[in-house]
């Protein structure tokens, strides 16, 4: 996860972007990735709710991975 100079959060992953949209967050800007022109980055306002959802999503993914690996 990256931050812009004005406090927005940069998301490179489309699946993560879709999950954030499902949770009610709004994209503030879409633009091409400067490092890889065929990819797109999504910018979200860096609210506390967004940060909390990002932590929850990461936690859920870790739990699912543990279940898959150690089932």
Coordinates of N, CA and C in Angstrom, one line a residue:
X1 N 0.9 -1.2 0.0 CA 0.0 0.0 0.0 C 0.9 1.2 0.0
X2 N 0.5 2.2 -0.8 CA 1.3 3.4 -0.9 C 0.3 4.6 -0.5
X3 N 1.0 5.7 -0.1 CA 0.2 6.9 0.1 C 0.7 8.0 -0.9
X4 N -0.2 8.8 -1.3 CA 0.2 10.0 -2.1 C 0.6 11.1 -1.2
X5 N 1.1 12.2 -1.7 CA 1.5 13.3 -0.8 C 0.3 14.0 -0.2
X6 N -0.9 13.8 -0.8 CA -2.1 14.5 -0.2 C -2.9 13.5 0.6
X7 N -2.3 12.4 1.0 CA -3.0 11.5 1.9 C -3.9 10.4 1.3
X8 N -4.0 10.3 0.0 CA -4.8 9.3 -0.6 C -4.0 8.0 -0.6
X9 N -4.7 6.9 -0.7 CA -4.1 5.5 -0.7 C -4.2 5.0 -2.1
X10 N -3.0 4.5 -2.6 CA -2.9 3.9 -3.9 C -3.0 2.4 -3.8
X11 N -4.0 1.8 -4.6 CA -4.2 0.4 -4.7 C -3.9 -0.1 -6.1
X12 N -3.0 -1.1 -6.2 CA -2.6 -1.7 -7.5 C -3.4 -2.9 -7.9
X13 N -4.1 -3.5 -6.9 CA -4.8 -4.8 -7.1 C -6.2 -4.6 -7.4
X14 N -6.7 -5.1 -8.5 CA -8.1 -5.0 -8.9 C -9.1 -5.7 -8.0
X15 N -8.7 -6.9 -7.5 CA -9.6 -7.6 -6.6 C -9.8 -6.9 -5.3
X16 N -8.7 -6.3 -4.8 CA -8.8 -5.5 -3.6 C -9.6 -4.3 -3.8
X17 N -9.5 -3.6 -5.0 CA -10.3 -2.5 -5.3 C -11.7 -2.8 -5.3
X18 N -12.1 -4.0 -6.0 CA -13.5 -4.4 -6.0 C -14.0 -4.7 -4.6
X19 N -13.3 -5.3 -3.7 CA -13.7 -5.5 -2.4 C -14.0 -4.2 -1.6
X20 N -13.1 -3.3 -1.8 CA -13.3 -1.9 -1.2 C -14.6 -1.3 -1.7
X21 N -14.8 -1.4 -3.0 CA -16.0 -0.8 -3.6 C -17.3 -1.5 -3.0
X22 N -17.2 -2.9 -2.8 CA -18.3 -3.6 -2.2 C -18.6 -3.1 -0.8
X23 N -17.5 -2.7 -0.1 CA -17.7 -2.3 1.3 C -18.1 -0.8 1.4
X24 N -18.3 -0.2 0.2 CA -18.9 1.2 0.2 C -17.9 2.3 0.0
X25 N -16.6 2.0 -0.3 CA -15.6 3.1 -0.5 C -15.7 3.5 -1.9
X26 N -15.2 4.8 -2.2 CA -15.3 5.3 -3.5 C -13.9 5.6 -4.0
X27 N -13.7 5.3 -5.3 CA -12.5 5.6 -6.0 C -12.4 7.1 -6.3
X28 N -11.3 7.8 -5.9 CA -11.2 9.2 -6.2 C -10.6 9.5 -7.5
X29 N -9.7 8.6 -8.0 CA -9.0 8.8 -9.2 C -8.5 7.4 -9.7
X30 N -8.6 7.3 -11.1 CA -8.0 6.1 -11.7 C -7.0 6.6 -12.7
X31 N -5.8 6.0 -12.7 CA -4.8 6.5 -13.7 C -3.8 5.4 -14.0
X32 N -3.1 5.5 -15.1 CA -2.1 4.5 -15.4 C -1.0 4.4 -14.4
X33 N -0.4 3.2 -14.2 CA 0.7 3.1 -13.4 C 2.0 3.7 -14.1
X34 N 2.7 4.5 -13.4 CA 3.9 5.1 -14.0 C 5.0 4.1 -14.3
X35 N 5.1 3.1 -13.4 CA 6.1 2.1 -13.6 C 5.8 1.0 -14.6
X36 N 4.5 0.7 -14.8 CA 4.1 -0.3 -15.8 C 2.9 0.3 -16.5
X37 N 3.1 0.7 -17.7 CA 2.0 1.5 -18.4 C 0.8 0.6 -18.8
X38 N 0.9 -0.7 -18.8 CA -0.3 -1.5 -19.1 C -1.1 -1.8 -17.9
X39 N -0.7 -1.3 -16.7 CA -1.5 -1.5 -15.5 C -2.2 -0.2 -15.1
X40 N -3.2 -0.4 -14.2 CA -3.9 0.8 -13.7 C -3.8 0.8 -12.2
X41 N -3.8 2.1 -11.7 CA -3.8 2.2 -10.2 C -5.1 2.9 -9.8
X42 N -5.5 2.7 -8.6 CA -6.8 3.2 -8.1 C -6.5 4.0 -6.8
X43 N -7.0 5.2 -6.8 CA -6.7 6.1 -5.6 C -8.0 6.2 -4.8
X44 N -7.9 6.1 -3.5 CA -9.0 6.2 -2.5 C -8.6 7.3 -1.5
X45 N -9.5 8.0 -0.9 CA -9.3 8.9 0.2 C -8.8 8.0 1.3
X46 N -7.7 8.5 2.0 CA -7.1 7.7 3.1 C -7.9 7.9 4.5
X47 N -9.2 7.5 4.5 CA -10.0 7.6 5.7 C -9.7 6.5 6.7
X48 N -10.0 6.8 7.9 CA -9.8 5.7 8.9 C -10.6 4.5 8.6
X49 N -11.8 4.7 8.1 CA -12.7 3.5 7.7 C -12.0 2.7 6.7
X50 N -11.4 3.3 5.7 CA -10.7 2.6 4.6 C -9.5 1.8 5.2
X51 N -8.8 2.4 6.1 CA -7.6 1.8 6.7 C -8.1 0.6 7.5
X52 N -9.1 0.7 8.2 CA -9.7 -0.4 9.0 C -10.1 -1.5 8.1
X53 N -10.8 -1.2 7.0 CA -11.2 -2.3 6.1 C -10.0 -3.0 5.4
X54 N -9.0 -2.2 5.1 CA -7.8 -2.9 4.6 C -7.2 -3.9 5.6
X55 N -7.1 -3.5 6.8 CA -6.6 -4.4 7.9 C -7.5 -5.6 8.0
X56 N -8.8 -5.4 8.0 CA -9.8 -6.6 8.1 C -9.7 -7.5 6.9
X57 N -9.5 -6.9 5.7 CA -9.4 -7.8 4.5 C -8.1 -8.6 4.6
X58 N -7.0 -8.0 5.0 CA -5.7 -8.7 5.1 C -5.9 -9.8 6.2
X59 N -6.5 -9.5 7.3 CA -6.7 -10.5 8.3 C -7.5 -11.7 7.8
X60 N -8.6 -11.4 7.1 CA -9.5 -12.5 6.5 C -8.7 -13.3 5.5
X61 N -7.8 -12.7 4.7 CA -7.0 -13.4 3.7 C -6.0 -14.3 4.4
X62 N -5.4 -13.9 5.5 CA -4.4 -14.7 6.3 C -5.1 -15.9 6.9
X63 N -6.3 -15.7 7.4 CA -7.1 -16.8 8.0 C -7.4 -17.8 7.0
X64 N -7.9 -17.4 5.8 CA -8.2 -18.3 4.7 C -7.0 -19.1 4.3
X65 N -5.9 -18.4 4.2 CA -4.7 -19.1 3.7 C -4.2 -20.1 4.7
X66 N -4.3 -19.8 6.0 CA -3.9 -20.8 7.0 C -4.8 -22.0 7.0
X67 N -6.1 -21.8 6.8 CA -7.0 -22.9 6.7 C -6.7 -23.8 5.5
X68 N -6.3 -23.2 4.4 CA -6.0 -23.9 3.1 C -4.7 -24.7 3.3
X69 N -3.7 -24.1 3.9 CA -2.4 -24.7 4.1 C -2.4 -25.8 5.1
X70 N -3.1 -25.6 6.2 CA -3.1 -26.5 7.3 C -4.3 -27.3 7.5
X71 N -5.2 -27.4 6.5 CA -6.4 -28.2 6.7 C -6.2 -29.7 6.7

